[in-house]
Short mmCIF file of C-alpha atoms and ligand atoms in Angstrom, two decimals:
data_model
loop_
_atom_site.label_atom_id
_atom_site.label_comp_id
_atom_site.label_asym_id
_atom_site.label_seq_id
_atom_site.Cartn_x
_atom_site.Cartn_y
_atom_site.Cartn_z
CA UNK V 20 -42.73 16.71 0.41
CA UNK V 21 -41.44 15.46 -2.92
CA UNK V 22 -43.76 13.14 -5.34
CA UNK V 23 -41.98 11.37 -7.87
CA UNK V 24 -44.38 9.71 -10.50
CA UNK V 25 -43.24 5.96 -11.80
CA UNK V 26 -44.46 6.43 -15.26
CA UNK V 27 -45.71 3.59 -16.94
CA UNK V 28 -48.15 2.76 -18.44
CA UNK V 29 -51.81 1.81 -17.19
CA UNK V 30 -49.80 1.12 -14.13
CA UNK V 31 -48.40 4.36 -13.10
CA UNK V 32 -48.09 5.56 -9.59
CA UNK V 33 -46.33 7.96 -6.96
CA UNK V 34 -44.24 7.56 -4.72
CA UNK V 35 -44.22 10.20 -1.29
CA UNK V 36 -41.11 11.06 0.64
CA UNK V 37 -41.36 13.33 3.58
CA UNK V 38 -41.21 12.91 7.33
CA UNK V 39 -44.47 12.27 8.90
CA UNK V 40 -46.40 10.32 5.80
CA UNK V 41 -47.52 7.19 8.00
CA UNK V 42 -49.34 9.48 10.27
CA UNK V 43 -50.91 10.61 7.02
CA UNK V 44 -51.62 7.47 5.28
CA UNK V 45 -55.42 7.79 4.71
CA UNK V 46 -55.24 10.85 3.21
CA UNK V 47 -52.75 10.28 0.68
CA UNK V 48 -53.87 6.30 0.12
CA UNK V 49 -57.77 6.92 0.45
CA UNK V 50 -58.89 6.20 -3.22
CA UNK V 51 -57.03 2.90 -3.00
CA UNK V 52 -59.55 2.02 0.67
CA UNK V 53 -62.54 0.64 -0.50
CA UNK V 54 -63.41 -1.55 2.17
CA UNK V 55 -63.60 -0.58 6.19
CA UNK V 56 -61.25 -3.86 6.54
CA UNK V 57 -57.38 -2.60 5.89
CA UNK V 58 -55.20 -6.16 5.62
CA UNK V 59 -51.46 -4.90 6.93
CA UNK V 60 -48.67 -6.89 5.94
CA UNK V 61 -45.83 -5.84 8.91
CA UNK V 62 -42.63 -6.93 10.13
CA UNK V 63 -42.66 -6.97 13.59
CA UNK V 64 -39.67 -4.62 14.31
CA UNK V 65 -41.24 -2.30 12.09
CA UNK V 66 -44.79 -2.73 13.34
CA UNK V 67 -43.34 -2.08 17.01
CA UNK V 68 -42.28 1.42 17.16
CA UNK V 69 -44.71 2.73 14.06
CA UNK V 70 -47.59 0.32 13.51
CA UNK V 71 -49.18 3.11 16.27
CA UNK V 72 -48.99 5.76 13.70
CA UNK V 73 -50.66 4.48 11.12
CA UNK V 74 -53.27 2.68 12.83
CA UNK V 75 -54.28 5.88 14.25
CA UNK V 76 -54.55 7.59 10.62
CA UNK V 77 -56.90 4.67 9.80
CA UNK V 78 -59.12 4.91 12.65
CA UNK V 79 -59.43 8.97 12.31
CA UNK V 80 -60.66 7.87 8.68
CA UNK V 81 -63.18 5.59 10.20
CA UNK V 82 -61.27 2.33 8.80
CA UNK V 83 -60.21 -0.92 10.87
CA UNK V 84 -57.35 -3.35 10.23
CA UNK V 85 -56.63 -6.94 9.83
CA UNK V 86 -52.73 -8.09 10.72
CA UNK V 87 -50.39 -10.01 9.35
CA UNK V 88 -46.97 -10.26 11.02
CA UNK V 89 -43.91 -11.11 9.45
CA UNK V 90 -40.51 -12.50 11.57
CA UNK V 91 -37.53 -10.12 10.46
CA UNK V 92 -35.41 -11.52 8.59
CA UNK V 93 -34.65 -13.29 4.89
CA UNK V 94 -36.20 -16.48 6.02
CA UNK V 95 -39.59 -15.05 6.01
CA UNK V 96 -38.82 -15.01 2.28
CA UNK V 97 -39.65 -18.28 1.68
CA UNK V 98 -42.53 -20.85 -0.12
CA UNK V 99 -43.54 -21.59 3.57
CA UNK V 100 -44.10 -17.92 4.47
CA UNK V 101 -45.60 -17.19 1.15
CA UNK V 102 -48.07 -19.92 1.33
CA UNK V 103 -48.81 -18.36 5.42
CA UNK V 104 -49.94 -15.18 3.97
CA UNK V 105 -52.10 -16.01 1.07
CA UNK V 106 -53.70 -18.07 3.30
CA UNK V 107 -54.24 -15.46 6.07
CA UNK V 108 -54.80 -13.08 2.65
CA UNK V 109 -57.91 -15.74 1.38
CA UNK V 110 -59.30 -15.40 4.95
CA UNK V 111 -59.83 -12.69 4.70
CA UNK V 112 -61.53 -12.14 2.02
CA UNK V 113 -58.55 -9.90 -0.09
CA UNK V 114 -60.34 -9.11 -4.07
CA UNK V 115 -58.90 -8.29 -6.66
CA UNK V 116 -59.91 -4.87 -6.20
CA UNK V 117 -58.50 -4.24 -2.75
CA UNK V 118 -55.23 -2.96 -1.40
CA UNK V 119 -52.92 -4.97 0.61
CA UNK V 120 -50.40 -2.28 2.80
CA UNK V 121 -46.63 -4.08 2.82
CA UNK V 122 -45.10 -2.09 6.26
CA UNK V 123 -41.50 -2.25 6.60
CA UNK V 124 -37.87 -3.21 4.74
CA UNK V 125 -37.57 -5.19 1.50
CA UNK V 126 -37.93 -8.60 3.05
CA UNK V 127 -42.00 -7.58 3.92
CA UNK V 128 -42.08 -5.73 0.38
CA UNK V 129 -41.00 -8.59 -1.36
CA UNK V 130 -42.85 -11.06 0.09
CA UNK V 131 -46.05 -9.29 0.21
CA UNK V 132 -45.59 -7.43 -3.11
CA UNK V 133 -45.34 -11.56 -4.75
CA UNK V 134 -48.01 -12.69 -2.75
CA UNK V 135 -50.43 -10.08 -4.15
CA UNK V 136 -49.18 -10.49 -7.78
CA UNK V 137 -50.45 -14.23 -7.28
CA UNK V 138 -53.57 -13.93 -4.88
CA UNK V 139 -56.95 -14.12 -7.15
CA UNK V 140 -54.22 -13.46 -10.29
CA UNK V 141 -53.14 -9.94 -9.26
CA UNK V 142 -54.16 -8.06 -6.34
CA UNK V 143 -53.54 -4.14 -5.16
CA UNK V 144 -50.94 -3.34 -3.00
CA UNK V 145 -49.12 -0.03 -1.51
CA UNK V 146 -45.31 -0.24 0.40
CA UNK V 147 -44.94 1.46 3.13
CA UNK V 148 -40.89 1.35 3.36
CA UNK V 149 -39.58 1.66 6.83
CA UNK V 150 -35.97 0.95 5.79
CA UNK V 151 -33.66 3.62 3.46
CA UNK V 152 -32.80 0.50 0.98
CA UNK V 153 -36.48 -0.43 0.81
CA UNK V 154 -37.08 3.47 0.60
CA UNK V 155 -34.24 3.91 -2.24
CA UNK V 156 -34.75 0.76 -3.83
CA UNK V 157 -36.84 -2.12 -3.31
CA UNK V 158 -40.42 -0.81 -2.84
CA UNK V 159 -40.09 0.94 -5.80
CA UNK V 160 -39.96 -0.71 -9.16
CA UNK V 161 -42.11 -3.49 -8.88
CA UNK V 162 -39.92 -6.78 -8.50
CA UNK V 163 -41.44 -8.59 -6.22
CA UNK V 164 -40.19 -11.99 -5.00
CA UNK V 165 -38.73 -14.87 -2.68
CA UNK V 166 -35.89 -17.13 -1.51
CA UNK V 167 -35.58 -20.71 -2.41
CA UNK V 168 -33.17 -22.95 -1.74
CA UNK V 169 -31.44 -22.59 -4.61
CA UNK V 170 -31.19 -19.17 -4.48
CA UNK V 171 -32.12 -15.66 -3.27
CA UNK V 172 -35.22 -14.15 -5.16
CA UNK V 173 -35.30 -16.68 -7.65
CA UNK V 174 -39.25 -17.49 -7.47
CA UNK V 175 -40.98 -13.88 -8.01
CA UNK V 176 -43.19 -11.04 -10.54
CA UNK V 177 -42.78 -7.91 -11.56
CA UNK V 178 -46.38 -6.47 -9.60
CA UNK V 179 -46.05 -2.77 -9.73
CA UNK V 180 -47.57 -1.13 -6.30
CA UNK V 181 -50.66 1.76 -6.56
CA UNK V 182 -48.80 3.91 -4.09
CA UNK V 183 -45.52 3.88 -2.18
CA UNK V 184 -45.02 6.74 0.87
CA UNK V 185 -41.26 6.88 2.28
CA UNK V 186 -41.97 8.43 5.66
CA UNK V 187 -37.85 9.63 6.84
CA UNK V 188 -39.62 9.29 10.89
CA UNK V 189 -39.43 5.73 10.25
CA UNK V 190 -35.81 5.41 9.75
CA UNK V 191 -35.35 6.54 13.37
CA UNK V 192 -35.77 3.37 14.97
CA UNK V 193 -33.42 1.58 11.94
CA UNK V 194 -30.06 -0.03 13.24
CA UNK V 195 -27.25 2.35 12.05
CA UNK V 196 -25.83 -0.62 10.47
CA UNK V 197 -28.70 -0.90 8.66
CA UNK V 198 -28.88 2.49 7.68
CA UNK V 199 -25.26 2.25 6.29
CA UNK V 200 -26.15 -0.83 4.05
CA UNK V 201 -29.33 1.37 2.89
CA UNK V 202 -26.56 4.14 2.00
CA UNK V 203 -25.08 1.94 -0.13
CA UNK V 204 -27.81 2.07 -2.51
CA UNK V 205 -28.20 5.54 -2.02
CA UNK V 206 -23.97 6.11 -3.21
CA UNK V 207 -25.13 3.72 -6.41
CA UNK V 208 -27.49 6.63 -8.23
CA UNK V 209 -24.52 8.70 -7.65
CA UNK V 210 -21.73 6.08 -9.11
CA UNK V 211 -23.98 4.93 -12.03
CA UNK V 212 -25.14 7.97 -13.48
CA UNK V 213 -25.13 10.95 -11.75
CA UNK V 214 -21.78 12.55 -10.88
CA UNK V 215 -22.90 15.84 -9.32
CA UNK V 216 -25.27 13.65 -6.64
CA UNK V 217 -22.23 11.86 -6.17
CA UNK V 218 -20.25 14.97 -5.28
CA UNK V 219 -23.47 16.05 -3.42
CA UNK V 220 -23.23 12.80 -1.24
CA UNK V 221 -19.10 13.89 -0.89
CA UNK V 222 -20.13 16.88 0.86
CA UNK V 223 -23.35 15.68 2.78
CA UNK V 224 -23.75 11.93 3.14
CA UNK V 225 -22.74 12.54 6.82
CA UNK V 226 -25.67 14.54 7.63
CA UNK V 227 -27.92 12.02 5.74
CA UNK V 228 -26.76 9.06 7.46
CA UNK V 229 -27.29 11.42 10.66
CA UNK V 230 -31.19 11.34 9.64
CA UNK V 231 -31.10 15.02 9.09
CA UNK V 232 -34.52 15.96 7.80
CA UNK V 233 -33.76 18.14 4.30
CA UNK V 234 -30.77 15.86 3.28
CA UNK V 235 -32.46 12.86 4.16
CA UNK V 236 -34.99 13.69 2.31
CA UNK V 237 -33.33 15.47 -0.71
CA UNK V 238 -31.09 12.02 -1.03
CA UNK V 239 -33.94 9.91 -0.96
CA UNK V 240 -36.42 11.89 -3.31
CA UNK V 241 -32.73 12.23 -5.87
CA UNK V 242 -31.98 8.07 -5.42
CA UNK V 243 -36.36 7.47 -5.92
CA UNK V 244 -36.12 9.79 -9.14
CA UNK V 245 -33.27 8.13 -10.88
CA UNK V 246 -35.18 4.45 -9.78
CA UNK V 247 -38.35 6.08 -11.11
CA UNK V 248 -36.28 7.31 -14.57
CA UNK V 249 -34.47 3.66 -15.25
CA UNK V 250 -37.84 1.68 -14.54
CA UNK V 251 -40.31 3.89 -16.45
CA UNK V 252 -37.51 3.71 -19.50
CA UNK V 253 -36.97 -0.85 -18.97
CA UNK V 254 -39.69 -2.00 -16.48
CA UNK V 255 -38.80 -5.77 -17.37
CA UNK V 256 -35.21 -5.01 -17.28
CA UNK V 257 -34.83 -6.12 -20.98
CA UNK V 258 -33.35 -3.33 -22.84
CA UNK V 259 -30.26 -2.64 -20.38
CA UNK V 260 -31.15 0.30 -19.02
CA UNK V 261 -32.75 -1.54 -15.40
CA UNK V 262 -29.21 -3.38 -15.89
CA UNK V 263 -27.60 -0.72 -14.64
CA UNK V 264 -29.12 -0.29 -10.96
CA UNK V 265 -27.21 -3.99 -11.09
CA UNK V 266 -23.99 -1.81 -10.49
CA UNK V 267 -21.89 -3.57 -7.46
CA UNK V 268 -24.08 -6.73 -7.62
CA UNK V 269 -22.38 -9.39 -9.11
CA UNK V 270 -19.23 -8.45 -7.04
CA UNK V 271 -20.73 -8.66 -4.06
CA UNK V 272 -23.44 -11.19 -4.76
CA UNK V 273 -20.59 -13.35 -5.29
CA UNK V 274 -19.15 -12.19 -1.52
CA UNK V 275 -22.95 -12.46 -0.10
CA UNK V 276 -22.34 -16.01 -1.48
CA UNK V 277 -19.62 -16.58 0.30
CA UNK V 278 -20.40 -15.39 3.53
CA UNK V 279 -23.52 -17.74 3.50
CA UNK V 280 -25.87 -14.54 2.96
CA UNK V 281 -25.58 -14.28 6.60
CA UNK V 282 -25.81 -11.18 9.25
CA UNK V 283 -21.60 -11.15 8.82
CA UNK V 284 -22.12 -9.14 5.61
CA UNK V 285 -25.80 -7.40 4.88
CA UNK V 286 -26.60 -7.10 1.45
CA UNK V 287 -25.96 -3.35 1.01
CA UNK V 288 -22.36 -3.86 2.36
CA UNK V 289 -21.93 -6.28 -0.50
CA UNK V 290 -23.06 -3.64 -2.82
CA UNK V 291 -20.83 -0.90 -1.31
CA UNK V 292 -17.62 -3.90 -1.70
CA UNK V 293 -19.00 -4.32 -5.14
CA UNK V 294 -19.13 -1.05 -6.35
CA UNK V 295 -15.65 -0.51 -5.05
CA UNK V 296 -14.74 -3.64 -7.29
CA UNK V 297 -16.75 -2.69 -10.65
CA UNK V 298 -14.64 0.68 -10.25
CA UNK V 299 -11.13 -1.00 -9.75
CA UNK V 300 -11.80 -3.60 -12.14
CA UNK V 301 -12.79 -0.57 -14.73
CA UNK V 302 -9.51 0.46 -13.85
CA UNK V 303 -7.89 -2.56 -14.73
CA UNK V 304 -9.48 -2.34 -17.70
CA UNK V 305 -8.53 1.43 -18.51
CA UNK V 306 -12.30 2.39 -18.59
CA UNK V 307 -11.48 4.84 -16.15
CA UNK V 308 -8.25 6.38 -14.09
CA UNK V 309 -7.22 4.58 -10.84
CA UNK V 310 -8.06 8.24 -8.80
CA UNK V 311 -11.46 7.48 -10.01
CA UNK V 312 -11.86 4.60 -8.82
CA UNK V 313 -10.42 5.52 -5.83
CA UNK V 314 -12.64 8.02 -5.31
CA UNK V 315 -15.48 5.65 -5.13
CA UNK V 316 -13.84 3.72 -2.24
CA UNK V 317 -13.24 6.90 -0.58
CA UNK V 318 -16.93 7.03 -0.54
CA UNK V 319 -17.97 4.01 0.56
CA UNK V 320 -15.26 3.66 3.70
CA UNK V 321 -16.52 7.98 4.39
CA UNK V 322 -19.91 5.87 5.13
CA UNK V 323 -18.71 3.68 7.66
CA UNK V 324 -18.94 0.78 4.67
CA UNK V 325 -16.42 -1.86 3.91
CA UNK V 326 -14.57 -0.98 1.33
CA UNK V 327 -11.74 -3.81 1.17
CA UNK V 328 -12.24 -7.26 0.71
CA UNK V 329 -9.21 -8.20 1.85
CA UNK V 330 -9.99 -6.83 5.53
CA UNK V 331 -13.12 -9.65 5.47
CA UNK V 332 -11.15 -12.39 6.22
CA UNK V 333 -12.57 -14.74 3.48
CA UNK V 334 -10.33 -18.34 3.54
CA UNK V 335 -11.21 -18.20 -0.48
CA UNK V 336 -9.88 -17.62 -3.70
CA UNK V 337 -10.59 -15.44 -6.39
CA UNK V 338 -11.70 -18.29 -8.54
CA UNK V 339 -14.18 -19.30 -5.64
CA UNK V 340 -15.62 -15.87 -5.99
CA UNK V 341 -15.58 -15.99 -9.30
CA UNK V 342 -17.16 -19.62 -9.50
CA UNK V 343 -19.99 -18.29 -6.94
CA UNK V 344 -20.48 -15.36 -9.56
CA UNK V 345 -21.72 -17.97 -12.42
CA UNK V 346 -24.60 -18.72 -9.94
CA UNK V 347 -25.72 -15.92 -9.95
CA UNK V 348 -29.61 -15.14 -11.77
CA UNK V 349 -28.35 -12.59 -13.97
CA UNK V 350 -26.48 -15.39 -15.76
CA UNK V 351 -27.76 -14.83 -19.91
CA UNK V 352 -27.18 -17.68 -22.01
CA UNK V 353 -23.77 -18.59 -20.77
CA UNK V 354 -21.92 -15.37 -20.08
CA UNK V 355 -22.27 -13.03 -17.28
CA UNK V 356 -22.80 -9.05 -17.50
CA UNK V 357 -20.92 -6.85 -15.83
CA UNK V 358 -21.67 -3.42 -14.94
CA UNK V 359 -18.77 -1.32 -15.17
CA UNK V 360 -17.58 2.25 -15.08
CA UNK V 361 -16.61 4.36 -18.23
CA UNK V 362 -16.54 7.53 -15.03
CA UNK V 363 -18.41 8.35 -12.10
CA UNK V 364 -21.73 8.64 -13.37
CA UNK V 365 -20.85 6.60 -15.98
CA UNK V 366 -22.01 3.01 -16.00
CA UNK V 367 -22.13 0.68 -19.07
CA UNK V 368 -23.50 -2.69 -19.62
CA UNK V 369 -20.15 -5.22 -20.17
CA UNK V 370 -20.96 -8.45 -21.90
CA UNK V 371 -17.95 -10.70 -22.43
CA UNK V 372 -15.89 -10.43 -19.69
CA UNK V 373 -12.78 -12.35 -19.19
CA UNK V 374 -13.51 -14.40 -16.02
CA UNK V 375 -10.60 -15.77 -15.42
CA UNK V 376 -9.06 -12.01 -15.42
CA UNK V 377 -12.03 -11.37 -12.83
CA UNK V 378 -10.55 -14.21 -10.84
CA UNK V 379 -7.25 -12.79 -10.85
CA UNK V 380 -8.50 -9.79 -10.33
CA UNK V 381 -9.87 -11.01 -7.52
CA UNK V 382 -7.36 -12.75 -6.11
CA UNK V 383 -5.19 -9.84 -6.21
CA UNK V 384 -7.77 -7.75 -4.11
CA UNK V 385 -7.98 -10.12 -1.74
CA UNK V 386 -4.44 -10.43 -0.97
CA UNK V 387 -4.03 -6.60 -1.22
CA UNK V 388 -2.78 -4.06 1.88
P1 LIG M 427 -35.09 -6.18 5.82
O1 LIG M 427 -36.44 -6.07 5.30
O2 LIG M 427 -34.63 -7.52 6.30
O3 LIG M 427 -34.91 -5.12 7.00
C1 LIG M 427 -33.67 -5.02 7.66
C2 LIG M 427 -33.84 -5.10 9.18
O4 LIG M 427 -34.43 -3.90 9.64
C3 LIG M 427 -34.75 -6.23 9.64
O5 LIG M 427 -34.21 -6.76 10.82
C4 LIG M 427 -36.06 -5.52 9.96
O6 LIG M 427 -36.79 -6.21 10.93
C5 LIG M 427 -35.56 -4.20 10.45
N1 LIG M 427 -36.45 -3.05 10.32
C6 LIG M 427 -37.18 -2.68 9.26
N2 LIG M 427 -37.70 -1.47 9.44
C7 LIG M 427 -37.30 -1.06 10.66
C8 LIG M 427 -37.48 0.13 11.40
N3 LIG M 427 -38.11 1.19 10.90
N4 LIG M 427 -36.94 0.20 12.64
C9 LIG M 427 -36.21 -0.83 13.14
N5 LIG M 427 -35.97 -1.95 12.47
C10 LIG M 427 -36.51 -2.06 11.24
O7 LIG M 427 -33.99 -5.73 4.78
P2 LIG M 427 -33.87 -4.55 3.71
O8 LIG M 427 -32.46 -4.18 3.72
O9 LIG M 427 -34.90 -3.53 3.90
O10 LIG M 427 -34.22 -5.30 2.36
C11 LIG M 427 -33.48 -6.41 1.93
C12 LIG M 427 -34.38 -7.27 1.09
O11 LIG M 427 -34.82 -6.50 -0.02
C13 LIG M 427 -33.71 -8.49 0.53
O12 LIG M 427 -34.59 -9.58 0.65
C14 LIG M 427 -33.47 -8.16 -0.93
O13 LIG M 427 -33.47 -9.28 -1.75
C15 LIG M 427 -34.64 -7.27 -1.21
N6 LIG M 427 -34.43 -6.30 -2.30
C16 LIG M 427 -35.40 -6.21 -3.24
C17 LIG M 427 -35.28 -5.28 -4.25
C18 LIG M 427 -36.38 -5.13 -5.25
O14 LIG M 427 -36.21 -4.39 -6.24
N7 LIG M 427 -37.52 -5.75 -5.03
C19 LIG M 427 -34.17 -4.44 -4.31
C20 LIG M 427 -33.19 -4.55 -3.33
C21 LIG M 427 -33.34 -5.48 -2.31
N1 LIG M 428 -32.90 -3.45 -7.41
C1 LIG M 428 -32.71 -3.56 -8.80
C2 LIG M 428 -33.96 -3.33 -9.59
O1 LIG M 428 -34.98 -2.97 -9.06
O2 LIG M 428 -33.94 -3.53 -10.77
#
């Protein structure tokens, strides 16, 4: 098992990764169980196939369980679902004190994680990731937040959880389409800062998308590590460091945008497009060499990920994308930062970007092969 500390402080924590850690859960979460009464926030598809597991860890620890399920899906995200579960959190009877367990992918860790940032001014909470981009990225961190309709995440806290355990068994139930879009996070560490993980992914990523247990976990515990690093070093994402896990996100925020943020394009194939963009666009830029670049969308299309936005089909412009881009929440003051690539590994913070060159840019890659 690996145990990567968040350091930070008065709030620190550790996050687990190992196969089996649901069927484990007491043990591991037992100083944060104060009461007999464990509220579980769940998404159903989650809940399904492991909600057994842990369930039976609580009862062998002489605990019982309250449940909350959550639909699958973004529109859970929303005021109306976050007013649903502080209600069902108020009856019953969550303090301040207590520990609130958020079971499955980013859409329940987001929702609950805001929800107990709010409920009685700050409540406890652990994430119990059941998807690799909640187990790479989301439950780990502390942003916490929901949809509006103005916007994805636009309403949210940073709430820092007591404990997070990334069990790899429950990532055998996970679509394989999901899995890839998790991936896509995982390829990020590599691409922003850490060329010899990226050259590890070269050589394994196969057998970690193929849930093999030591590379699963080794690629998880590596990706969890570098999160850990970036937050303890900018937890409010203020000094540019946190910037950086932004790597591939305006890109393909802007093509999330355009897609509607529907099923047609997941949110970690965006990132996997985007990535591919920030490194061409580099390129453009002479930041880096074109094989470099290339090498990055040899990656992404190696994991079954789209890697040309041309082959989407999009009726748009590269203005359009680039209009979509100034909607976006990372917006500072009028300009828009960009994180590009100085090298694999090498990501850096752009301010000032030409966006009409991104537009051309753009338009270019859409018309390209
Ligand atoms: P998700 O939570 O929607 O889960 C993806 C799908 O997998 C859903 O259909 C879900 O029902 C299903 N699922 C979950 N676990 C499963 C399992 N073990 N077996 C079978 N099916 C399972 O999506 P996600 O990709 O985990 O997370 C995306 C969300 O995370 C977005 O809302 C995004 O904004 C947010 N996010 C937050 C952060 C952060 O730092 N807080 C970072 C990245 C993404
Ligand atoms: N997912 C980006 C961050 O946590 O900052």
């Amino acid at each position: 098992m690996a145990v990567i500390p968040v350091a930070l402080a008065g709030r620190s924590y550790e996050v687990m990764v190992a196969p089996g850690l649901l069927g484990e859960f007491a043990r591991h979460a037992e100083p944060f169980l104060r009461k007999t009464t464990v509220p579980i926030v769940a998404d159903r598809n989650a809940w399904d196939p492991h909600g057994r597991t842990l369930l039976q860890s609580l009862e062998t620890a002489g605990k019982e369980h309250a449940l909350f399920l959550v639909e699958p899906g973004e529109g859970s995200k929303s005021w109306t679902g976050l007013q649903t579960l502080i209600d069902w959190l108020l009856e019953q009877g969550v303090e301040r004190g207590d520990h609130v367990l958020a079971l499955g992918g980013g859409v329940v860790g987001d929702l609950t994680g805001f929800a107990c940032a709010v409920l009685k001014r700050g409540c406890g909470f652990i994430q119990l990731p059941t998807t690799l981009l909640a187990q790479v990225d989301s439950s780990v961190g502390g942003k916490t937040a929901i949809n509006t309709s103005a916007g994805k995440n636009l309403v949210g806290a940073f709430h820092q959880p007591s404990l997070v355990l990334a069990d790899m068994d429950a990532l055998c139930t996970l679509p394989e389409r999901e899995m890839r879009a998790g991936y896509a996070e995982v390829l990020k560490y590599g691409v922003l800062g850490d060329a010899d993980f990226f050259a590890w992914l070269a050589q394994h990523g196969s057998s970690v998308l193929a849930l093999e247990s030591g590379f699963l976990e080794e690629a998880v515990a590596r990706s969890v590590a570098a999160k850990a690093r970036i937050v303890a070093e900018d937890e409010r994402e203020t000094s540019g460091a946190r910037a950086l896990l932004n790597l591939g996100h305006t890109f393909g925020h802007a093509l999330e945008a355009e897609t509607g943020f529907s099923h047609s394009l997941l949110h970690g194939e965006g990132v996997a497009l985007g990535m591919v963009l920030a490194a061409r666009y580099s390129a453009r830029l002479g930041e880096i060499g074109s094989e470099e670049a290339e090498q990055v969308t040899a990656a992404v299309a190696a994991a079954g990920l789209p890697s040309e936005i041309a082959a989407l089909g999009l009726e748009c412009t590269g203005e359009t994308l680039a209009n979509h881009m100034l909607h976006d929440k990372k917006m500072d003051a009028g300009s828009l930062p960009f994180i590009l690539l100085r090298g694999i590994g090498g990501a850096y913070l752009a301010r000032n970007v030409d966006m009409a060159d991104i537009a051309a840019f753009l338009t270019e890659q859409l018309q390209a092969h």
